[in-house]
Short mmCIF file of C-alpha atoms and ligand atoms in Angstrom, two decimals:
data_model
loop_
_atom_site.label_atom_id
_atom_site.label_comp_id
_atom_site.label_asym_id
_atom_site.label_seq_id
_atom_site.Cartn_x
_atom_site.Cartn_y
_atom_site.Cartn_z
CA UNK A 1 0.00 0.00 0.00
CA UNK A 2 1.33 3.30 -0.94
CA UNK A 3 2.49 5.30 1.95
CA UNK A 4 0.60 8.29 0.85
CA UNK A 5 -2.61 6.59 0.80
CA UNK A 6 -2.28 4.56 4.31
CA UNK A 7 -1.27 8.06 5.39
CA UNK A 8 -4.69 9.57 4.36
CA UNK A 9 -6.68 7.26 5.13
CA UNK A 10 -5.49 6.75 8.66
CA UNK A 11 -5.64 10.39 9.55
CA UNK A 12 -9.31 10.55 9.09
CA UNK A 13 -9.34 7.42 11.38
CA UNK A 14 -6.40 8.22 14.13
CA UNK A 15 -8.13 8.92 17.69
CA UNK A 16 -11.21 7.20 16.91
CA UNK A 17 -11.77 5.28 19.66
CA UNK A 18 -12.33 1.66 18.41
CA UNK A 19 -14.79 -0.95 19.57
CA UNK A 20 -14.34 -0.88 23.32
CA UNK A 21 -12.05 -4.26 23.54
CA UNK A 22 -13.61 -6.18 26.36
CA UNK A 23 -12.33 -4.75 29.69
CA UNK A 24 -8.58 -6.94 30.61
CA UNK A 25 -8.51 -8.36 27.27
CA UNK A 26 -5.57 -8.29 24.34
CA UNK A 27 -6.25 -8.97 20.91
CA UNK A 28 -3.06 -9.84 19.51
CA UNK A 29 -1.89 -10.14 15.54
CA UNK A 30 0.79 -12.56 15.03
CA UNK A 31 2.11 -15.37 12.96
CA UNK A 32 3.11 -18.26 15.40
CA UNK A 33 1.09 -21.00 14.40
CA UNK A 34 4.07 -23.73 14.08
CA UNK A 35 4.21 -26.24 17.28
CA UNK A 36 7.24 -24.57 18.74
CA UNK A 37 6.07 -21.16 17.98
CA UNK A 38 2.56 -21.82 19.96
CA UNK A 39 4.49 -23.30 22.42
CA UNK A 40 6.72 -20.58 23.07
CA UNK A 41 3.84 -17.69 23.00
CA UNK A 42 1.68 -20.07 25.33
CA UNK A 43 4.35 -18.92 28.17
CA UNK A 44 3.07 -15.19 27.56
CA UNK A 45 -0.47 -15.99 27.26
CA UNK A 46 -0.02 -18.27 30.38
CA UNK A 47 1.60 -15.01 32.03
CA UNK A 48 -1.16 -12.16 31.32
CA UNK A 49 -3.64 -14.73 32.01
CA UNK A 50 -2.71 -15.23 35.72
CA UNK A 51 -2.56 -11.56 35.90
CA UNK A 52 -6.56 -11.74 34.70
CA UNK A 53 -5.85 -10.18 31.24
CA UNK A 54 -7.52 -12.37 28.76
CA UNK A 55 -5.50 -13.48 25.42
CA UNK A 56 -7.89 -13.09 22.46
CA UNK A 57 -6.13 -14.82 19.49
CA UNK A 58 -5.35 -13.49 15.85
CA UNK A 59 -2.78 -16.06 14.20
CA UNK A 60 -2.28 -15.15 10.77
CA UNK A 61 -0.30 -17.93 9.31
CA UNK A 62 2.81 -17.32 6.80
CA UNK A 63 6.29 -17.14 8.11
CA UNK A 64 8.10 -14.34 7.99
CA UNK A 65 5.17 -12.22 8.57
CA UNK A 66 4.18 -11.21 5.24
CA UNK A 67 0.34 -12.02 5.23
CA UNK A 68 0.04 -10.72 9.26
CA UNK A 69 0.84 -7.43 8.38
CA UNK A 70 -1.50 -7.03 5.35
CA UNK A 71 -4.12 -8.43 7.47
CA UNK A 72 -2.99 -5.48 10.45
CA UNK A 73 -2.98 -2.48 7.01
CA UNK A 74 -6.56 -3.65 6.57
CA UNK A 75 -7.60 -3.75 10.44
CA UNK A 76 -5.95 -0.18 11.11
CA UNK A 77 -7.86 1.24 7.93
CA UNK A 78 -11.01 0.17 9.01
CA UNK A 79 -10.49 1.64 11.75
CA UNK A 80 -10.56 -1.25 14.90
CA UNK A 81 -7.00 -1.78 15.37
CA UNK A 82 -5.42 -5.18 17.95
CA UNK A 83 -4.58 -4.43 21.34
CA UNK A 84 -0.68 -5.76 19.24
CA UNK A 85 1.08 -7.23 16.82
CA UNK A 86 4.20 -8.81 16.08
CA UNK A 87 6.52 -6.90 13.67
CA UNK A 88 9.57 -6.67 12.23
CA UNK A 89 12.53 -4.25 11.62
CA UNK A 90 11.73 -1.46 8.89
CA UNK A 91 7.63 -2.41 9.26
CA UNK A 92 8.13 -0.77 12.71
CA UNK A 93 9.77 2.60 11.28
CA UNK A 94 6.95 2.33 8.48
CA UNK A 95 3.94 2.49 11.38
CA UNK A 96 5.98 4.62 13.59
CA UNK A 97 5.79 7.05 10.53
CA UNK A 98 1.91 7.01 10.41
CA UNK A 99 1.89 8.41 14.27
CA UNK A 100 -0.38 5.24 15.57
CA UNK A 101 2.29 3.24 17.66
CA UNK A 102 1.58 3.64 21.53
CA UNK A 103 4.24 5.70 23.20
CA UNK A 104 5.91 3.33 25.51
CA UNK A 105 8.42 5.59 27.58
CA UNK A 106 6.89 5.51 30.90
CA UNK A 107 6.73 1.53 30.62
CA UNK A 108 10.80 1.67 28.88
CA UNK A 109 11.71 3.97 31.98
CA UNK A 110 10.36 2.21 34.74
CA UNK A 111 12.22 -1.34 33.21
CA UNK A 112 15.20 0.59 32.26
CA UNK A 113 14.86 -0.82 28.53
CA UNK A 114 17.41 1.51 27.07
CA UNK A 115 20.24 -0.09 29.23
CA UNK A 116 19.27 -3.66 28.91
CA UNK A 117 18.08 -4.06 25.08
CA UNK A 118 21.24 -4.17 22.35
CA UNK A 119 21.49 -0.72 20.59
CA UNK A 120 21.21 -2.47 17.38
CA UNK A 121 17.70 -3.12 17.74
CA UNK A 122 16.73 0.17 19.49
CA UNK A 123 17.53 1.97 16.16
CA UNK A 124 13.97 0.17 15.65
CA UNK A 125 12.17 0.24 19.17
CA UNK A 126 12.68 3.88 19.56
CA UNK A 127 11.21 6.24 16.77
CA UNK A 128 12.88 10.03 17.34
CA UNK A 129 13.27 9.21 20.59
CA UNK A 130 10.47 7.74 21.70
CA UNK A 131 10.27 4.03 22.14
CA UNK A 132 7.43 2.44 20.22
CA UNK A 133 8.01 -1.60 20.72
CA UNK A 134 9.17 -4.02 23.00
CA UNK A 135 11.16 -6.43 22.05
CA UNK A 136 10.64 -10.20 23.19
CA UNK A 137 13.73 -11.92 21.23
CA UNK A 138 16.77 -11.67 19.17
CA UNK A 139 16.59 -14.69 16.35
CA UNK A 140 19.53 -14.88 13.99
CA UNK A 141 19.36 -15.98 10.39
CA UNK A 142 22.90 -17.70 9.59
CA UNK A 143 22.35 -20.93 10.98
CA UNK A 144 22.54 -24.61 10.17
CA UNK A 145 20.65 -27.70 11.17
CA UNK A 146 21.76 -30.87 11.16
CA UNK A 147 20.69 -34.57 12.11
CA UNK A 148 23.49 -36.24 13.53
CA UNK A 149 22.24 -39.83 12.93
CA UNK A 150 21.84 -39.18 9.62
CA UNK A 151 25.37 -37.53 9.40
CA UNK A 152 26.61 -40.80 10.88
CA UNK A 153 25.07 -42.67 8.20
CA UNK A 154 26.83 -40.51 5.94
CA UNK A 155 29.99 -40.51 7.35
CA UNK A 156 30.11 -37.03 8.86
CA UNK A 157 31.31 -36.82 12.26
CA UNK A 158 31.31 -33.18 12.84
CA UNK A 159 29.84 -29.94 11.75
CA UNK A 160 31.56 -28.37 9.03
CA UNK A 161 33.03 -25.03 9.58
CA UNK A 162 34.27 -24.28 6.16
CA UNK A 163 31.87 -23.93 2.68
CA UNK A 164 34.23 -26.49 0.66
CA UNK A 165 34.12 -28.97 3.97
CA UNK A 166 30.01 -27.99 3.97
CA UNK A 167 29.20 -28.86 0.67
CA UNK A 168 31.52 -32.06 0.87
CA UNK A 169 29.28 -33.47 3.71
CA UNK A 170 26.01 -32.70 1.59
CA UNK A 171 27.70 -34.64 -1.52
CA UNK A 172 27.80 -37.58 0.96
CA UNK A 173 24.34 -37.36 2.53
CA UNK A 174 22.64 -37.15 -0.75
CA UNK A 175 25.22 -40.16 -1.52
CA UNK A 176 24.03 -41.89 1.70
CA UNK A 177 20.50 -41.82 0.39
CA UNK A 178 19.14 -38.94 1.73
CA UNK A 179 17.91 -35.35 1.13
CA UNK A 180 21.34 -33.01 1.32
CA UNK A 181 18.99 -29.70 2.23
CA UNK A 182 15.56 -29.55 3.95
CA UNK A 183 14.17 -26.41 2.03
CA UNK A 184 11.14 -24.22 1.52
CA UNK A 185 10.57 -22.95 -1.49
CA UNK A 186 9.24 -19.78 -0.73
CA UNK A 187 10.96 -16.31 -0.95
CA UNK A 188 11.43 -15.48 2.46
CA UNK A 189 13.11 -18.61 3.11
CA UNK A 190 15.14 -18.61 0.47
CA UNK A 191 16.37 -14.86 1.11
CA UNK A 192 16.61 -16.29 4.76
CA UNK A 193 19.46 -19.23 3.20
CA UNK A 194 21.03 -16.23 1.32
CA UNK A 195 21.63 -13.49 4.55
CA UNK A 196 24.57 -16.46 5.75
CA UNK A 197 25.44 -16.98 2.37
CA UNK A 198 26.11 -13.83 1.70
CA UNK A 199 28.27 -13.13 5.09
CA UNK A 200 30.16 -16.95 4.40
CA UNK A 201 31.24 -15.58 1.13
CA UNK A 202 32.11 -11.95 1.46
CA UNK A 203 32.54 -11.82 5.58
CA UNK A 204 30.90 -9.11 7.78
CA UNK A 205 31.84 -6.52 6.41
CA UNK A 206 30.78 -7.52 3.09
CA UNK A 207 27.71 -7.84 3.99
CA UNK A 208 27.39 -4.51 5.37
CA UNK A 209 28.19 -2.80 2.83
CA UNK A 210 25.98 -5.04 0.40
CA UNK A 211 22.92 -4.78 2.48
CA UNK A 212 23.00 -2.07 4.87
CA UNK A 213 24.39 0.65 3.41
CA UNK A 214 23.31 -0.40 -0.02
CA UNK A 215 26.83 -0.07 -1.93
CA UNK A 216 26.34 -0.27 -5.45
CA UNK A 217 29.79 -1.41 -5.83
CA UNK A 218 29.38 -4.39 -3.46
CA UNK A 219 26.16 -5.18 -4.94
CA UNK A 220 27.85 -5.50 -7.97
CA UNK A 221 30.46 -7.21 -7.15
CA UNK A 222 32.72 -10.40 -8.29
CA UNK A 223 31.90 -12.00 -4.27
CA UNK A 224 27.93 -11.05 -4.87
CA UNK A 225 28.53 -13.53 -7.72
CA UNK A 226 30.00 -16.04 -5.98
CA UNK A 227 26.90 -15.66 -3.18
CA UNK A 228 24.72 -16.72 -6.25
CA UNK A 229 26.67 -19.19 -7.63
CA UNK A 230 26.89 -20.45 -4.08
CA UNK A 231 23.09 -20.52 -3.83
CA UNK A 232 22.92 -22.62 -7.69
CA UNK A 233 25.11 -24.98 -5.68
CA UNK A 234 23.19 -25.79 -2.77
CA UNK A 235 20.13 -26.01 -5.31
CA UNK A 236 21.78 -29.76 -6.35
CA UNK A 237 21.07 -30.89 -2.93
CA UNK A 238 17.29 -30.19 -2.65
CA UNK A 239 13.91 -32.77 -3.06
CA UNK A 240 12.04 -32.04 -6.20
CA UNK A 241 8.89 -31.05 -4.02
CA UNK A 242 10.59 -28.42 -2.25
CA UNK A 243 8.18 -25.30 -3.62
CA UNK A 244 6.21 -23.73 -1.64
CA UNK A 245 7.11 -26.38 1.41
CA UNK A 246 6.39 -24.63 4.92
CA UNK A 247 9.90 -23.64 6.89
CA UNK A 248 8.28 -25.94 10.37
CA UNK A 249 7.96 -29.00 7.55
CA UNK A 250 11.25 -28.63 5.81
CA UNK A 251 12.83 -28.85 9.43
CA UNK A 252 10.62 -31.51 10.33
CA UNK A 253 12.64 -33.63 7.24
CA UNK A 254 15.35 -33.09 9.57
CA UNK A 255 14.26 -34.13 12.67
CA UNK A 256 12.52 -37.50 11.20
CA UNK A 257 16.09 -38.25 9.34
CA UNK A 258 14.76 -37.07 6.10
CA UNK A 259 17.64 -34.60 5.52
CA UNK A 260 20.59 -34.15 6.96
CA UNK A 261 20.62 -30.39 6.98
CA UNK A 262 18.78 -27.18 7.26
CA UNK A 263 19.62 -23.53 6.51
CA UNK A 264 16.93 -21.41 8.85
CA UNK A 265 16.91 -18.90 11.24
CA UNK A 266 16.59 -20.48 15.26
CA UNK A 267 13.25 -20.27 15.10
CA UNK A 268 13.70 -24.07 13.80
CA UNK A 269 15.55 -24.54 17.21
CA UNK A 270 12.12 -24.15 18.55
CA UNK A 271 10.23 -27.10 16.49
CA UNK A 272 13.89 -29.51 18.09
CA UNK A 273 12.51 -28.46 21.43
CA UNK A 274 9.17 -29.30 20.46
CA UNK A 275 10.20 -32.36 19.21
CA UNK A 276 11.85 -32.85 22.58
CA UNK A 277 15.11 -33.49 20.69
CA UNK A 278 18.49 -32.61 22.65
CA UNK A 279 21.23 -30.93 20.73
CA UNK A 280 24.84 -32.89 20.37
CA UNK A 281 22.99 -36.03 21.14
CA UNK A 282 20.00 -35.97 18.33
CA UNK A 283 20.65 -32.43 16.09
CA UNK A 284 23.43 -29.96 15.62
CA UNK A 285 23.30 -26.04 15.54
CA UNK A 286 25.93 -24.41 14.07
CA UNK A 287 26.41 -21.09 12.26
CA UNK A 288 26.58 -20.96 8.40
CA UNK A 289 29.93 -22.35 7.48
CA UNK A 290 32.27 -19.21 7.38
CA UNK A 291 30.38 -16.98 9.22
CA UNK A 292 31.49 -17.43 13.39
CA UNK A 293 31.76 -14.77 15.09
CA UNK A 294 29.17 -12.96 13.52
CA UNK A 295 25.26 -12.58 13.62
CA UNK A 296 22.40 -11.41 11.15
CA UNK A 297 19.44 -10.50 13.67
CA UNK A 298 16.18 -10.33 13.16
CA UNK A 299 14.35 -9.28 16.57
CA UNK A 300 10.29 -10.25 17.20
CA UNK A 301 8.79 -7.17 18.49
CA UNK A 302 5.11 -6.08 19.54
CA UNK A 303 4.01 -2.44 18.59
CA UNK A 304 0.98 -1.45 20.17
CA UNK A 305 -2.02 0.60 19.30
CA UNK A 306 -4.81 3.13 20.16
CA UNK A 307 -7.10 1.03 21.75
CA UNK A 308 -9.31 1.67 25.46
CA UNK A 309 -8.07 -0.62 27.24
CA UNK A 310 -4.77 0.70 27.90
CA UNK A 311 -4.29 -1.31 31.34
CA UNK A 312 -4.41 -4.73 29.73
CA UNK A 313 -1.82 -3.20 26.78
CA UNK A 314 0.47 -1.67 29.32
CA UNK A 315 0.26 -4.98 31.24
CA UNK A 316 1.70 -6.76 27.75
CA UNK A 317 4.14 -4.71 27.34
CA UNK A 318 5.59 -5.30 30.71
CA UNK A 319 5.49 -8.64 30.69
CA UNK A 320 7.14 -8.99 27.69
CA UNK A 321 9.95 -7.09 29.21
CA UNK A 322 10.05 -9.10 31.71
CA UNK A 323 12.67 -11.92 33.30
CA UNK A 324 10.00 -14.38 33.38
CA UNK A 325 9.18 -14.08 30.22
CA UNK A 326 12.22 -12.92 28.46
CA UNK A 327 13.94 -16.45 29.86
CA UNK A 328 10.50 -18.52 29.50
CA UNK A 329 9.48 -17.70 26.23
CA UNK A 330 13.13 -17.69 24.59
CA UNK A 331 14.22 -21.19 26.13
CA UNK A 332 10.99 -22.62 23.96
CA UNK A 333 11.71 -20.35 21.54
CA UNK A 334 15.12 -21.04 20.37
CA UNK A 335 16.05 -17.50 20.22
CA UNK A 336 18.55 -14.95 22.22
CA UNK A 337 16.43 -13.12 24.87
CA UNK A 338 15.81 -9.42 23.81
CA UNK A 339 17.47 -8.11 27.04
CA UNK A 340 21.07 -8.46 27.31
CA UNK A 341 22.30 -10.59 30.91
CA UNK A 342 18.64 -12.59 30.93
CA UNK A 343 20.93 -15.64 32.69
CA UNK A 344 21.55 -18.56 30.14
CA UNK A 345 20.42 -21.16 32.52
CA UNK A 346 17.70 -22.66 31.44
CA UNK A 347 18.22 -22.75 27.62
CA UNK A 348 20.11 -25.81 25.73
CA UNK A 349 23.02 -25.66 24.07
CA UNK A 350 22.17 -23.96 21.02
CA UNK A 351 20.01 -21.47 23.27
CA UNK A 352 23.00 -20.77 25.22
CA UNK A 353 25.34 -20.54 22.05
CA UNK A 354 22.41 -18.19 20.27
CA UNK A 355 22.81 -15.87 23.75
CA UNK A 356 26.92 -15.79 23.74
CA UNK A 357 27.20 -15.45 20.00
CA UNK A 358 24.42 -12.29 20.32
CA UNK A 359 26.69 -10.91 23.24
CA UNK A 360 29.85 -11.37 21.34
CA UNK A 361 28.56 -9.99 17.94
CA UNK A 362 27.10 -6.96 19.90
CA UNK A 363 30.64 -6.38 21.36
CA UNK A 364 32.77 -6.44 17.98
CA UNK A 365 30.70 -5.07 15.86
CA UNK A 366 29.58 -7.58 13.88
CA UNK A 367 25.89 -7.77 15.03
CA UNK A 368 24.01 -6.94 11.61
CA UNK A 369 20.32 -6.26 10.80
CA UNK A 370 18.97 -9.09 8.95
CA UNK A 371 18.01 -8.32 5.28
CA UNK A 372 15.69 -11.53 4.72
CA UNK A 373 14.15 -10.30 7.46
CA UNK A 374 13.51 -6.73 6.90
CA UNK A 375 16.12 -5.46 9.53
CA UNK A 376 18.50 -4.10 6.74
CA UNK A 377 16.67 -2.58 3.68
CA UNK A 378 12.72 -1.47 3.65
CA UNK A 379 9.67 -4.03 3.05
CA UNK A 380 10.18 -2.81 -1.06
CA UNK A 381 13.54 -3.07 -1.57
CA UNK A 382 13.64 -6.40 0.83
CA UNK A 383 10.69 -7.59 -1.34
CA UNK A 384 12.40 -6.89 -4.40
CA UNK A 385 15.65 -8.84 -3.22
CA UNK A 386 13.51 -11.99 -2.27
CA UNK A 387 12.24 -12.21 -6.03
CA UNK A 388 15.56 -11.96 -7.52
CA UNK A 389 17.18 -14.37 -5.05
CA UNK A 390 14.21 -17.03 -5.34
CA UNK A 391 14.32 -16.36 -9.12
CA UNK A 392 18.11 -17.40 -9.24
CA UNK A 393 17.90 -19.99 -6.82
CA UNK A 394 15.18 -22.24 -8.87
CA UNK A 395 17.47 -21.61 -11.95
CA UNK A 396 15.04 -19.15 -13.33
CA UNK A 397 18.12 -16.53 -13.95
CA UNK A 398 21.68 -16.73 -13.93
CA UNK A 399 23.47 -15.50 -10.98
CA UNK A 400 24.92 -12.82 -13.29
CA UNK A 401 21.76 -11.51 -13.89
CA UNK A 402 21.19 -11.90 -10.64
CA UNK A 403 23.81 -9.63 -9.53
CA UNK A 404 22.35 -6.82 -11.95
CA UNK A 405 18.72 -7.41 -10.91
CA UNK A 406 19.79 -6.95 -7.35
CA UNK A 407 21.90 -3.71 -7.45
CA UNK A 408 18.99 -2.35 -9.68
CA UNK A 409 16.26 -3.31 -7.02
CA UNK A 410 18.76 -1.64 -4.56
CA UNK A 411 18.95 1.73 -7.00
CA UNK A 412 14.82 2.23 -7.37
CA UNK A 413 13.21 4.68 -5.14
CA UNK A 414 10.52 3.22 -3.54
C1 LIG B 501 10.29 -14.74 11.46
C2 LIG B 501 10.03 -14.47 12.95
C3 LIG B 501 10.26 -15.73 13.75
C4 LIG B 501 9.48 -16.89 13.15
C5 LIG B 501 9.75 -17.00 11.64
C6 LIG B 501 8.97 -18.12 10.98
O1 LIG B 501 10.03 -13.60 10.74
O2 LIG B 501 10.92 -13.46 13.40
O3 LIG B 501 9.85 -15.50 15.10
O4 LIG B 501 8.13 -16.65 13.34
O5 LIG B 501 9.42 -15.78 11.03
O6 LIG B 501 7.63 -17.90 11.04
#
């Protein structure tokens, strides 16, 4: 939806006061409908509930997030906004923009948000100064997933930490009999594969300059090439029914010894612990081969709106914030706690090695938005980049058209 048009339309509407939600209630837009995801959220629900605030629903399925937030334009427009709803990265700056995100300062102040959440994600929370979400995780994008009995089947006894030694372990899974990579065909995802393939190939600082700050000379460069050609090459290690396949069921293939690996954000960590798999024992999490040390975030947030019953709203907000929460609903989760020092204990392995790479990326500098995930370029630009990078990964373009498509979609003014 054009900006200009949203921002008509919702300032004849801003201030009216909607349908008077039910008194202690929240109605809450969001897209966790996979097991893990419902079983994380449950903790939150579980925690306004004993507080007497009632949880009213709104799961809009589609990972990533895409069909919740055209569900959320058409709510706001018609004027009877959620109580909430989960949002990512540049969507946030997008509705700050429109002036119809809660002010959340008093709440921020009394928790002391500023000194506990990682500056790279208050660039988002706080809109000219004012903070306008709260945080409840930090997923990363460049991980792998792995099932170690059918690496052992294959003959791989450890995770690879190198591309060449990668790809040489899916040569012998697929040789073992098995699907190489568990994948969804569906842009997101595949834009999701290409954030670590992108930082494996070019490093950190590649990627910076590629996706954040948009450098036309690093978009169209000789490594952005080798990204792509990367991405033709993991392409040889799919199933042929991979389009359109759900993220939750591609890493499902892994945890039934379908596949031996996965490329997805943590969020998959969350369908192990569903699964009540145990990591080093059952799976491995490791980060995309080549990129250690560094981490391409993409934090869940809730924004909240201009609705009447601000004490059940204010009441979400704060428990989101909260220790409880922050550890409860992250350990089920699989992801990094939004609030830097939540203690690690409590979370598995690969909880507790999503929480000390987070700390150590935020340290050195190497802690970057993630671009499949609309923390590094707006929804148009990022929407653009998933349809050249899904277009090139099912062989539909070269990757040296790829590379031109790309630093075009980065030129156009949206
Ligand atoms: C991401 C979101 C994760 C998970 C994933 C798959 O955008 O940040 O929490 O929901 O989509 O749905």
């Amino acid at each position: 939806m054009k900006k200009t048009v949203l921002a008509i339309a919702l300032a004849g509407i801003v201030g009216i006061p909607v349908a008077s939600a039910q008194d202690k209630q929240v109605q809450v837009i969001h897209w966790w409908t996979s097991g893990g995801e419902a079983a994380a959220l449950q903790v939150l629900k579980n925690d306004l509930q004993s507080q007497g605030v009632q949880w009213h629903d709104v799961p809009i399925a589609g990972g990533g997030g895409a069909q919740a937030m055209t569900t959320l334009r058409a709510r706001v427009l018609a004027g009877d906004p959620p109580t909430a709803s989960q949002m990512l990265g540049f969507d946030i700056t997008d509705w700050a923009k429109q002036g119809v995100l809660k002010n959340l300062n008093s709440l921020a102040q009394k928790g002391d948000w500023a000194a506990k959440v990682p500056k790279a994600l208050q660039a988002f929370d706080v809109y000219k100064g004012n903070w306008i979400a709260a945080p409840i995780d930090v997923h990363s994008t460049n991980w792998v997933w792995a099932n170690k009995a059918v690496l052992a089947k294959a003959g791989v006894t450890s995770a690879p930490t190198t591309w060449d030694q990668y790809i040489a372990d899916l040569e012998k899974v697929k040789k073992a009999g098995f699907i190489g990579l568990a994948v969804g065909g569906q842009s997101w995802q595949e834009a999701t594969m290409f954030d670590g393939v992108v930082v494996s190939t070019g490093g950190p600082e590649f990627y910076k300059k590629a996706f954040i700050d948009l450098d036309q000379k690093a978009l169209n460069s000789a490594t952005m090439l080798k990204a792509f050609e990367r991405m033709s090459e993991l392409h040889k290690f799919v199933d042929p029914n991979y389009a359109n396949r759900d993220w939750n069921v591609a890493t499902g293939m892994v945890i039934n010894e379908k596949a031996g690996f996965q490329m997805m954000g943590d969020w998959a960590l969350g369908e192990f612990n569903h699964a009540k798999k145990v990591p080093n024992k059952d799976f491995l999490c490791f980060r995309t081969p080549g990129t250690q040390g560094t981490v391409t975030y993409n934090s869940d947030v809730f924004v909240f709106f201009n609705v009447k019953d601000t004490a059940a709203q204010n009441q979400m907000a704060e428990d989101i914030m909260s220790p409880k929460v922050q550890a409860g609903f992250n350990q089920l989760k699989g992801a990094a706690p939004a609030e830097l020092g939540t203690p690690s204990a409590g979370f598995n392995a690969c909880g507790q090695k999503a929480i000390s790479d987070l700390a150590y990326a935020d340290k050195h500098g190497t802690l970057f938005g993630s671009m499949s995930q609309g923390y590094a370029v707006p929804p148009a630009i990022k929407n653009a980049f998933y349809d050249v990078i899904a277009r090139e990964f099912n062989g539909e373009i070269t990757p040296q058209a790829a590379v031109k498509q790309l630093a075009d979609a980065a030129k156009a003014q949206y």
